[in-house]
Short mmCIF file of C-alpha atoms in Angstrom, two decimals:
data_model
loop_
_atom_site.label_atom_id
_atom_site.label_comp_id
_atom_site.label_asym_id
_atom_site.label_seq_id
_atom_site.Cartn_x
_atom_site.Cartn_y
_atom_site.Cartn_z
CA MET A 1 19.82 46.69 -79.14
CA SER A 2 22.30 49.57 -79.20
CA GLU A 3 25.47 49.57 -77.16
CA ILE A 4 24.05 52.41 -75.07
CA ALA A 5 20.89 50.43 -74.36
CA GLU A 6 22.98 47.44 -73.26
CA LYS A 7 24.98 49.59 -70.85
CA VAL A 8 21.86 51.27 -69.45
CA LYS A 9 20.27 47.89 -68.80
CA ALA A 10 23.42 46.61 -67.09
CA ILE A 11 23.52 49.63 -64.74
CA ILE A 12 19.85 49.18 -63.84
CA ILE A 13 20.30 45.45 -63.17
CA ASP A 14 23.32 46.15 -60.96
CA LYS A 15 21.96 49.09 -58.98
CA LEU A 16 18.39 47.90 -58.49
CA GLY A 17 19.22 44.20 -58.07
CA VAL A 18 16.61 43.14 -60.63
CA GLU A 19 16.56 40.41 -63.29
CA ALA A 20 17.36 41.22 -66.92
CA SER A 21 13.91 40.02 -67.99
CA GLU A 22 12.26 42.72 -65.85
CA VAL A 23 14.19 45.54 -67.53
CA THR A 24 11.79 46.20 -70.42
CA PRO A 25 11.53 49.59 -72.17
CA GLU A 26 8.20 50.31 -70.48
CA ALA A 27 9.37 49.33 -66.98
CA SER A 28 9.15 52.23 -64.50
CA PHE A 29 12.03 52.51 -62.02
CA THR A 30 9.73 53.24 -59.10
CA ASN A 31 6.54 51.35 -60.00
CA ASP A 32 8.01 48.21 -61.56
CA LEU A 33 11.64 47.90 -60.49
CA GLY A 34 11.36 48.74 -56.79
CA ALA A 35 13.41 51.95 -56.80
CA ASP A 36 12.84 54.63 -54.17
CA SER A 37 13.70 58.30 -54.71
CA LEU A 38 17.34 57.83 -53.67
CA ASP A 39 17.77 54.83 -55.98
CA THR A 40 16.55 57.01 -58.84
CA VAL A 41 19.08 59.73 -58.00
CA GLU A 42 21.82 57.10 -57.92
CA LEU A 43 20.78 55.73 -61.33
CA ILE A 44 20.99 59.19 -62.90
CA MET A 45 24.41 59.63 -61.30
CA GLU A 46 25.60 56.32 -62.71
CA PHE A 47 24.33 57.26 -66.19
CA GLU A 48 26.21 60.55 -65.96
CA LYS A 49 29.43 58.78 -64.99
CA GLU A 50 29.14 56.01 -67.56
CA PHE A 51 28.26 58.27 -70.51
CA ASN A 52 30.15 61.38 -69.41
CA VAL A 53 27.09 63.63 -69.57
CA SER A 54 25.50 66.06 -67.18
CA ILE A 55 21.76 65.56 -66.79
CA PRO A 56 20.05 68.69 -65.40
CA ASP A 57 17.52 68.06 -62.61
CA ASP A 58 14.55 69.24 -64.68
CA GLN A 59 15.39 66.73 -67.39
CA ALA A 60 16.20 63.96 -64.90
CA GLU A 61 12.64 64.28 -63.63
CA ASN A 62 11.41 63.13 -67.05
CA ILE A 63 13.49 59.94 -66.98
CA GLY A 64 11.22 57.50 -65.19
CA THR A 65 11.38 54.38 -67.35
CA VAL A 66 14.07 52.25 -68.94
CA GLY A 67 13.04 53.42 -72.41
CA GLN A 68 13.14 57.10 -71.42
CA ALA A 69 16.68 56.65 -70.06
CA ILE A 70 17.86 54.93 -73.23
CA SER A 71 16.42 57.54 -75.58
CA TYR A 72 17.76 60.44 -73.50
CA LEU A 73 21.26 58.95 -73.46
CA GLU A 74 21.21 57.95 -77.12
CA GLU A 75 20.51 61.59 -77.87
CA HIS A 76 22.97 63.18 -75.40
CA ALA A 77 25.83 60.73 -74.85
CA LYS A 78 29.18 61.98 -76.08
CA MET B 1 19.57 50.01 -5.92
CA SER B 2 17.25 47.05 -5.21
CA SER B 3 14.16 48.77 -6.58
CA ILE B 4 15.84 49.17 -9.96
CA ARG B 5 14.91 46.60 -12.57
CA ARG B 6 17.34 43.73 -13.16
CA VAL B 7 18.88 43.16 -16.58
CA VAL B 8 19.91 39.81 -18.09
CA VAL B 9 21.61 38.65 -21.27
CA THR B 10 19.36 36.49 -23.44
CA GLY B 11 21.20 36.38 -26.77
CA ILE B 12 24.67 36.73 -28.30
CA GLY B 13 26.11 37.08 -31.78
CA ALA B 14 29.52 37.76 -33.30
CA ILE B 15 31.32 38.11 -36.59
CA THR B 16 35.06 38.25 -35.92
CA PRO B 17 38.51 37.52 -37.32
CA LEU B 18 38.29 34.14 -35.53
CA GLY B 19 34.95 33.07 -36.97
CA LYS B 20 31.70 34.40 -38.36
CA THR B 21 29.33 33.21 -35.62
CA ALA B 22 29.50 33.29 -31.81
CA PRO B 23 30.23 29.52 -31.56
CA ALA B 24 33.00 29.77 -34.19
CA TYR B 25 34.43 32.82 -32.37
CA TRP B 26 34.42 30.91 -29.07
CA GLU B 27 36.19 27.94 -30.65
CA GLY B 28 38.93 30.33 -31.84
CA LEU B 29 39.24 31.95 -28.41
CA ARG B 30 39.26 28.69 -26.49
CA SER B 31 41.93 27.18 -28.71
CA GLY B 32 44.14 30.29 -28.62
CA THR B 33 44.09 31.11 -32.33
CA SER B 34 45.47 34.29 -33.88
CA GLY B 35 43.25 36.07 -36.41
CA ALA B 36 46.13 38.08 -37.90
CA ALA B 37 47.27 37.71 -41.52
CA PRO B 38 48.45 39.87 -44.42
CA ILE B 39 45.95 42.57 -45.42
CA THR B 40 43.71 41.61 -48.35
CA ARG B 41 41.23 44.52 -48.27
CA PHE B 42 43.61 46.84 -50.14
CA ASN B 43 47.16 46.92 -51.49
CA ALA B 44 49.22 47.62 -48.37
CA GLU B 45 52.61 47.18 -50.02
CA LYS B 46 53.86 50.65 -49.08
CA PHE B 47 52.34 50.77 -45.59
CA LYS B 48 54.38 50.37 -42.41
CA THR B 49 51.90 47.75 -41.23
CA ARG B 50 50.85 45.22 -43.86
CA PHE B 51 48.78 42.83 -41.75
CA ALA B 52 45.58 42.96 -39.72
CA CYS B 53 42.87 40.75 -38.21
CA GLU B 54 40.31 40.66 -41.03
CA VAL B 55 37.04 38.77 -41.00
CA LYS B 56 38.10 35.84 -43.22
CA ASP B 57 36.25 34.88 -46.41
CA TYR B 58 33.66 37.58 -45.99
CA ASN B 59 31.21 37.82 -48.88
CA MET B 60 28.50 40.43 -48.56
CA THR B 61 26.21 38.42 -50.81
CA ASP B 62 26.18 35.51 -48.32
CA TYR B 63 24.12 37.81 -46.06
CA PHE B 64 22.49 40.56 -48.14
CA ASP B 65 20.88 40.86 -51.56
CA ARG B 66 22.62 42.76 -54.33
CA LYS B 67 20.46 45.83 -53.87
CA GLN B 68 20.45 46.24 -50.07
CA GLY B 69 24.01 45.17 -49.25
CA PRO B 70 25.89 47.95 -51.05
CA LYS B 71 23.75 50.58 -49.34
CA MET B 72 25.44 49.71 -46.05
CA ASP B 73 29.07 50.28 -45.15
CA MET B 74 30.88 47.13 -44.05
CA PHE B 75 30.71 48.19 -40.37
CA THR B 76 26.91 48.31 -40.65
CA GLN B 77 26.83 44.97 -42.48
CA PHE B 78 28.83 43.40 -39.64
CA GLY B 79 26.45 44.99 -37.12
CA VAL B 80 23.37 43.62 -38.85
CA ILE B 81 24.93 40.14 -39.15
CA ALA B 82 25.94 39.91 -35.48
CA SER B 83 22.65 41.36 -34.24
CA ASP B 84 20.65 38.97 -36.46
CA GLU B 85 22.46 36.07 -34.77
CA ALA B 86 21.83 37.50 -31.29
CA ILE B 87 18.15 38.23 -32.02
CA ALA B 88 17.65 34.67 -33.30
CA ASP B 89 19.58 33.25 -30.33
CA ALA B 90 17.28 35.15 -27.94
CA GLY B 91 14.18 34.00 -29.86
CA LEU B 92 12.99 37.62 -29.91
CA LEU B 93 11.15 37.25 -33.19
CA ALA B 94 10.15 33.60 -32.72
CA GLU B 95 6.65 32.82 -33.91
CA GLY B 96 4.08 33.44 -31.21
CA GLY B 97 6.72 35.36 -29.25
CA ASN B 98 4.48 38.37 -29.01
CA ILE B 99 7.22 40.88 -28.23
CA ASP B 100 6.10 44.52 -28.02
CA LYS B 101 8.49 46.00 -30.58
CA ASP B 102 7.82 49.52 -29.28
CA ARG B 103 9.71 48.44 -26.15
CA VAL B 104 12.75 47.05 -27.99
CA GLY B 105 15.65 49.47 -28.54
CA VAL B 106 18.91 49.32 -30.47
CA ILE B 107 21.91 51.05 -28.88
CA TRP B 108 25.07 50.34 -30.85
CA GLY B 109 28.71 51.40 -30.68
CA SER B 110 31.08 52.46 -33.45
CA GLY B 111 34.21 54.51 -33.02
CA ILE B 112 34.53 55.67 -36.61
CA GLY B 113 31.49 54.70 -38.69
CA GLY B 114 31.75 54.24 -42.44
CA LEU B 115 35.40 55.11 -43.02
CA ARG B 116 35.55 52.98 -46.17
CA SER B 117 32.54 54.78 -47.68
CA LEU B 118 33.98 58.19 -46.88
CA GLN B 119 37.30 57.24 -48.38
CA GLU B 120 35.82 55.74 -51.56
CA GLU B 121 33.65 58.77 -52.28
CA CYS B 122 36.56 61.16 -51.72
CA PHE B 123 38.85 59.09 -53.95
CA GLN B 124 36.23 59.08 -56.66
CA PHE B 125 35.70 62.84 -56.54
CA GLU B 126 39.45 63.39 -56.64
CA ARG B 127 39.80 61.20 -59.74
CA GLY B 128 37.09 63.14 -61.62
CA ASP B 129 37.08 66.53 -63.30
CA GLY B 130 35.62 68.38 -60.32
CA THR B 131 31.99 67.60 -61.14
CA PRO B 132 30.40 66.45 -57.88
CA ARG B 133 28.89 63.01 -58.42
CA TYR B 134 28.38 61.80 -54.88
CA SER B 135 26.14 58.80 -54.36
CA PRO B 136 22.87 59.61 -52.58
CA PHE B 137 23.72 56.65 -50.35
CA PHE B 138 27.10 58.06 -49.36
CA ILE B 139 25.96 59.95 -46.25
CA PRO B 140 23.62 57.19 -44.97
CA ARG B 141 26.42 54.66 -45.52
CA MET B 142 29.01 56.74 -43.70
CA ILE B 143 27.26 58.06 -40.61
CA ALA B 144 27.95 55.94 -37.54
CA ASP B 145 24.30 55.73 -36.48
CA SER B 146 23.38 53.92 -39.70
CA ALA B 147 24.23 50.70 -37.82
CA SER B 148 21.52 51.10 -35.18
CA GLY B 149 19.19 52.56 -37.81
CA ASN B 150 19.53 49.56 -40.12
CA ILE B 151 19.19 47.03 -37.29
CA SER B 152 15.94 48.64 -36.16
CA ILE B 153 14.54 48.99 -39.69
CA LYS B 154 15.22 45.35 -40.49
CA ASN B 155 13.48 44.13 -37.33
CA GLY B 156 10.86 46.79 -36.68
CA PHE B 157 12.25 47.68 -33.24
CA ARG B 158 10.82 51.09 -32.35
CA GLY B 159 12.33 51.76 -28.92
CA PRO B 160 15.33 54.00 -28.08
CA ASN B 161 17.81 54.04 -30.97
CA PHE B 162 21.24 55.62 -31.23
CA VAL B 163 24.96 54.99 -31.60
CA THR B 164 27.59 55.86 -29.02
CA THR B 165 30.99 57.09 -30.17
CA SER B 166 33.89 57.10 -27.73
CA ALA B 167 36.65 55.55 -29.87
CA CYS B 168 37.60 52.12 -28.55
CA ALA B 169 35.21 52.46 -25.60
CA SER B 170 32.19 52.90 -27.90
CA SER B 171 30.69 49.42 -27.51
CA ASN B 172 30.93 49.42 -23.73
CA ASP B 173 29.30 52.85 -23.62
CA ALA B 174 26.51 51.42 -25.79
CA ILE B 175 26.12 48.41 -23.49
CA ILE B 176 26.02 50.67 -20.40
CA ALA B 177 23.44 52.95 -22.06
CA ALA B 178 21.35 49.90 -22.97
CA PHE B 179 21.63 48.62 -19.37
CA ASN B 180 20.50 51.99 -18.00
CA ASN B 181 17.61 52.33 -20.44
CA ILE B 182 16.27 48.98 -19.25
CA ARG B 183 16.97 49.64 -15.56
CA LEU B 184 15.11 52.95 -15.79
CA GLY B 185 12.13 51.38 -17.54
CA LEU B 186 12.65 53.18 -20.86
CA ALA B 187 12.82 49.87 -22.76
CA ASP B 188 12.34 46.17 -21.96
CA VAL B 189 14.84 44.77 -24.46
CA VAL B 190 17.84 46.41 -26.14
CA VAL B 191 19.99 45.02 -28.94
CA THR B 192 23.47 46.30 -28.11
CA GLY B 193 27.16 45.84 -28.84
CA GLY B 194 29.23 47.41 -31.59
CA SER B 195 31.07 47.08 -34.84
CA GLU B 196 33.97 48.50 -36.82
CA ALA B 197 35.47 48.02 -40.28
CA ALA B 198 38.45 50.35 -40.56
CA ILE B 199 40.98 48.13 -42.35
CA THR B 200 41.32 50.66 -45.16
CA GLU B 201 44.12 52.84 -46.52
CA SER B 202 43.10 55.75 -44.31
CA GLY B 203 42.55 53.58 -41.23
CA VAL B 204 45.88 51.78 -41.40
CA GLY B 205 47.75 54.89 -42.57
CA GLY B 206 46.24 57.00 -39.82
CA PHE B 207 47.02 54.57 -37.00
CA ASN B 208 50.52 54.04 -38.39
CA ALA B 209 51.09 57.79 -38.23
CA LEU B 210 50.16 57.67 -34.54
CA LYS B 211 52.79 54.94 -34.07
CA ALA B 212 50.11 52.94 -32.32
CA MET B 213 50.20 49.76 -34.43
CA SER B 214 52.55 46.80 -34.47
CA GLU B 215 54.89 46.68 -37.46
CA ARG B 216 55.85 43.02 -37.01
CA ASN B 217 55.23 42.25 -40.68
CA ASP B 218 57.44 39.16 -40.69
CA ASP B 219 55.22 37.35 -38.18
CA PRO B 220 51.66 38.72 -38.01
CA ALA B 221 50.28 35.89 -35.85
CA SER B 222 52.61 36.79 -32.98
CA ALA B 223 52.29 40.58 -33.31
CA SER B 224 49.48 41.14 -30.81
CA ARG B 225 51.26 40.21 -27.57
CA PRO B 226 49.83 42.06 -24.57
CA TYR B 227 52.05 41.99 -21.43
CA ASP B 228 54.98 40.55 -23.40
CA LYS B 229 58.24 42.50 -23.18
CA ASP B 230 58.55 42.66 -26.98
CA ARG B 231 55.12 44.11 -27.74
CA ASP B 232 55.22 46.95 -30.26
CA GLY B 233 51.64 48.12 -30.70
CA PHE B 234 48.14 46.91 -31.43
CA VAL B 235 46.91 44.90 -34.41
CA LEU B 236 43.89 46.33 -36.20
CA GLY B 237 40.82 44.08 -36.20
CA GLU B 238 37.30 44.31 -37.60
CA GLY B 239 33.91 42.76 -37.00
CA ALA B 240 31.03 43.01 -34.56
CA GLY B 241 29.75 41.64 -31.27
CA ALA B 242 26.09 41.80 -30.27
CA ILE B 243 24.25 41.00 -27.07
CA ILE B 244 20.58 41.13 -26.20
CA LEU B 245 19.95 42.80 -22.84
CA GLU B 246 16.50 42.19 -21.41
CA GLU B 247 14.62 43.06 -18.25
CA TYR B 248 14.69 39.98 -15.99
CA GLU B 249 10.94 39.54 -15.44
CA HIS B 250 10.31 40.09 -19.16
CA ALA B 251 12.81 37.36 -20.02
CA LYS B 252 11.36 34.96 -17.43
CA ALA B 253 7.79 35.58 -18.57
CA ARG B 254 8.59 34.53 -22.12
CA GLY B 255 10.70 31.56 -20.99
CA ALA B 256 13.90 32.94 -22.53
CA LYS B 257 17.24 31.23 -22.11
CA ILE B 258 19.28 33.43 -19.73
CA TYR B 259 23.08 33.47 -20.07
CA CYS B 260 23.83 35.73 -17.12
CA GLU B 261 22.95 39.01 -15.45
CA MET B 262 24.51 42.38 -16.21
CA ILE B 263 25.13 43.88 -12.78
CA GLY B 264 27.18 47.01 -13.32
CA GLY B 265 28.72 49.56 -15.61
CA GLY B 266 31.29 52.25 -14.91
CA MET B 267 32.56 55.22 -16.88
CA SER B 268 35.35 57.72 -16.28
CA SER B 269 37.76 59.97 -18.11
CA ASP B 270 41.53 60.38 -17.90
CA ALA B 271 41.37 64.12 -18.60
CA TYR B 272 45.02 63.77 -19.58
CA HIS B 273 45.89 63.44 -23.31
CA ILE B 274 43.96 62.90 -26.56
CA THR B 275 45.76 59.64 -27.46
CA ALA B 276 48.22 58.67 -24.70
CA PRO B 277 46.98 56.77 -21.66
CA ASP B 278 47.63 58.39 -18.28
CA PRO B 279 50.65 56.38 -17.05
CA SER B 280 49.40 56.69 -13.46
CA GLY B 281 46.28 54.72 -14.47
CA SER B 282 44.13 56.91 -12.22
CA GLY B 283 41.25 57.10 -14.71
CA VAL B 284 41.31 53.32 -14.99
CA VAL B 285 41.29 52.92 -11.20
CA LEU B 286 38.27 55.22 -11.11
CA VAL B 287 36.35 53.36 -13.82
CA MET B 288 36.75 49.93 -12.21
CA ARG B 289 35.73 51.36 -8.81
CA ASN B 290 32.71 53.00 -10.42
CA ALA B 291 31.70 49.70 -12.03
CA LEU B 292 32.18 47.69 -8.80
CA ARG B 293 30.14 50.23 -6.83
CA ASP B 294 27.37 50.18 -9.44
CA ALA B 295 27.32 46.37 -9.26
CA GLY B 296 27.32 46.40 -5.46
CA ILE B 297 30.13 43.85 -5.24
CA GLN B 298 33.63 43.71 -3.75
CA PRO B 299 36.88 43.33 -5.73
CA GLU B 300 37.35 39.77 -4.41
CA ASP B 301 34.02 38.75 -5.99
CA VAL B 302 35.48 39.13 -9.49
CA ASP B 303 36.90 35.97 -11.13
CA TYR B 304 37.93 37.18 -14.57
CA ILE B 305 38.90 40.49 -16.15
CA ASN B 306 38.91 40.74 -19.92
CA THR B 307 41.30 43.67 -20.12
CA HIS B 308 41.60 46.46 -22.63
CA GLY B 309 45.20 45.15 -23.12
CA THR B 310 45.87 46.32 -26.67
CA SER B 311 49.57 45.33 -26.76
CA THR B 312 50.87 48.91 -26.73
CA PRO B 313 53.97 49.61 -24.63
CA LEU B 314 52.31 52.25 -22.40
CA GLY B 315 48.69 51.18 -22.12
CA ASP B 316 49.14 47.61 -20.95
CA GLY B 317 51.27 48.55 -17.94
CA ALA B 318 48.99 51.38 -16.82
CA GLU B 319 45.91 49.13 -16.80
CA ILE B 320 47.65 46.40 -14.81
CA LYS B 321 48.90 48.91 -12.22
CA ALA B 322 45.33 50.12 -11.90
CA ILE B 323 44.09 46.54 -11.37
CA GLU B 324 46.66 46.09 -8.59
CA THR B 325 45.48 49.32 -6.95
CA VAL B 326 41.79 48.42 -7.11
CA PHE B 327 42.02 44.70 -6.32
CA GLY B 328 44.97 44.65 -3.88
CA GLU B 329 45.80 41.10 -2.78
CA ALA B 330 42.73 39.81 -4.64
CA ALA B 331 44.46 40.72 -7.93
CA LYS B 332 46.60 37.59 -7.61
CA LYS B 333 43.51 35.36 -7.51
CA LEU B 334 42.02 36.82 -10.68
CA ASN B 335 42.25 35.40 -14.15
CA ILE B 336 43.24 38.21 -16.48
CA SER B 337 43.37 37.94 -20.25
CA SER B 338 43.44 40.13 -23.31
CA THR B 339 41.52 38.43 -26.10
CA LYS B 340 42.88 41.16 -28.38
CA SER B 341 45.95 38.93 -28.57
CA MET B 342 43.75 36.77 -30.86
CA THR B 343 41.11 39.05 -32.38
CA GLY B 344 43.24 42.14 -32.78
CA HIS B 345 41.72 45.44 -31.73
CA LEU B 346 38.21 45.99 -33.07
CA LEU B 347 38.28 49.64 -31.93
CA GLY B 348 34.66 50.69 -31.39
CA GLY B 349 33.60 47.04 -31.79
CA ALA B 350 35.97 45.76 -29.09
CA GLY B 351 33.55 45.99 -26.16
CA GLY B 352 30.93 44.03 -28.12
CA VAL B 353 33.08 41.01 -28.93
CA GLU B 354 34.75 41.12 -25.52
CA ALA B 355 31.39 41.11 -23.72
CA VAL B 356 30.52 38.01 -25.75
CA ALA B 357 33.87 36.48 -24.68
CA CYS B 358 33.06 37.14 -21.00
CA ILE B 359 29.55 35.72 -21.31
CA LEU B 360 30.87 32.53 -22.95
CA ALA B 361 33.68 32.26 -20.38
CA MET B 362 30.99 32.18 -17.68
CA GLN B 363 28.86 29.71 -19.60
CA HIS B 364 31.73 27.28 -20.20
CA ASN B 365 33.78 28.04 -17.05
CA ILE B 366 36.80 28.46 -19.30
CA VAL B 367 38.95 31.59 -19.43
CA PRO B 368 40.29 32.32 -22.92
CA PRO B 369 44.04 32.98 -22.99
CA THR B 370 46.39 35.86 -23.69
CA ILE B 371 48.39 34.36 -26.54
CA ASN B 372 51.94 35.31 -27.58
CA LEU B 373 52.95 35.89 -23.97
CA HIS B 374 56.41 34.32 -24.11
CA THR B 375 58.77 36.87 -22.56
CA PRO B 376 57.12 38.44 -19.53
CA ASP B 377 57.67 42.19 -19.24
CA PRO B 378 59.61 42.82 -16.02
CA GLU B 379 57.83 46.18 -15.72
CA ILE B 380 54.52 44.35 -15.31
CA ASN B 381 53.80 42.39 -12.15
CA GLN B 382 54.08 38.80 -13.34
CA GLU B 383 52.64 37.43 -10.09
CA LEU B 384 49.29 38.06 -11.72
CA ASN B 385 47.67 35.33 -13.80
CA PHE B 386 47.51 36.59 -17.38
CA THR B 387 46.17 33.22 -18.57
CA PRO B 388 49.24 32.86 -20.78
CA ASN B 389 48.91 31.09 -24.12
CA VAL B 390 46.47 28.35 -23.08
CA ALA B 391 42.87 28.64 -21.87
CA GLN B 392 42.28 27.81 -18.19
CA GLU B 393 39.35 26.01 -16.61
CA ARG B 394 37.89 28.01 -13.80
CA GLU B 395 34.50 28.59 -12.22
CA VAL B 396 33.69 32.08 -13.55
CA ASN B 397 30.87 33.64 -11.56
CA VAL B 398 31.70 37.26 -12.17
CA ALA B 399 33.46 38.71 -15.23
CA MET B 400 34.54 42.29 -15.84
CA SER B 401 35.33 43.74 -19.27
CA ASN B 402 37.38 46.93 -19.65
CA THR B 403 37.70 49.11 -22.74
CA PHE B 404 39.34 52.52 -23.04
CA GLY B 405 39.40 54.93 -25.95
CA PHE B 406 41.37 57.80 -27.47
CA GLY B 407 40.06 60.92 -25.82
CA GLY B 408 40.64 59.35 -22.41
CA HIS B 409 37.30 57.51 -22.24
CA ASN B 410 37.29 54.57 -19.80
CA THR B 411 34.51 52.02 -19.47
CA SER B 412 34.03 48.84 -17.50
CA VAL B 413 31.09 46.42 -17.46
CA ILE B 414 30.37 43.54 -15.09
CA PHE B 415 28.37 40.35 -15.68
CA ARG B 416 27.45 37.69 -13.10
CA LYS B 417 25.93 34.25 -13.28
CA LEU B 418 22.28 34.55 -12.49
CA ALA B 419 21.48 34.19 -8.80
CA GLU B 420 17.79 33.73 -8.07
#
């Protein structure tokens, strides 16, 4: 797993209070990991801080699973 | 007033610098223990005051899971912890209890709200490059009413719900509002009290700037010394006190344990200065008279006054003068004590923990002391019994608790052993 993927997983585990085994690429923040809409906003914020990127709202809407977050950040992280 | 519904106390809870449950808090009060120690919540090296009364060994994860805990400011966490204890003590959610949750309110007090959350978010923005990255939980963590909101959400209580803010009088205002909501039939049970968690850079720095806090850094445990000649300001505390107020017939019908009755509440304003107490004490005279009238009792009926007594040079004397005015000769028969000598000043949480102190004083017939009272202040009438240094046994039938706040807010509440 890439360094970025490791960091993304760690943020999700910390912010959503879930177990590492639950954080699979297919896992949906809202359907599988118990996030509500504010949790999702916070996750995006944490990704922005950690990877020093700015994720526009229209693109943030397309980040709904662990895998989608990892691929977006692998592409955009500086 | 006889047609108005009676209100009793059926549960208590506390998380304080003396202990993290009501029984542990009482043990600290009874034994005359100071809760003051060097500040651990932040690096206070450069601050004028480097000690406070912190809740010792507090770990959020002992009470909340990793996801829910951080969404609450520490003042809300303290509120939830103390109210959980009080709710369990009252058996409100006991199996088969059959409480109508639509008739249970939460009316809480906090003078400041989530100061730590506000400060952290501002620090973080300042450290960045100007890009706003505020947490979506920042506002719900900070706003003072998040305490009553979280307590109701956790327990499903759907009655009246709000937070009162009147600085250090906040908890008593909450308790009086809870009392009135029940008396007027707007709720049958109200979880009330208050909490504060302001031992932060901005809290300590701000109160230092007001020259309101003790700077006795070489001996924190003796710094809070109400009525002592050498007092030099209050000691900042943190924590929460919760009580369950319940309509009397409702409590009897469900076979609840009843600690005592709440018989009166009084409010007044100094209309004098935004931070200084009126040295004439006239607002304090007025508030105690208002409370006694509301309770329908005479000054000589009161056994114990838990004073505001913050250990500031001006405030302590003004309150005692007011007690002499209101109680006359009966003042000499009272037990008076400031438990802030032990807990420090919990600001908006003070009335909550001090109501719990009064209720336990009545239950045990023991008056907790004013510690650190070694050199009586000649400006304060020392014929009065300040319960110096050691707890005193005494039949306590009626207890009064005073709290006053910046802004000139004065509040006084009165509890009495239940008379059938």
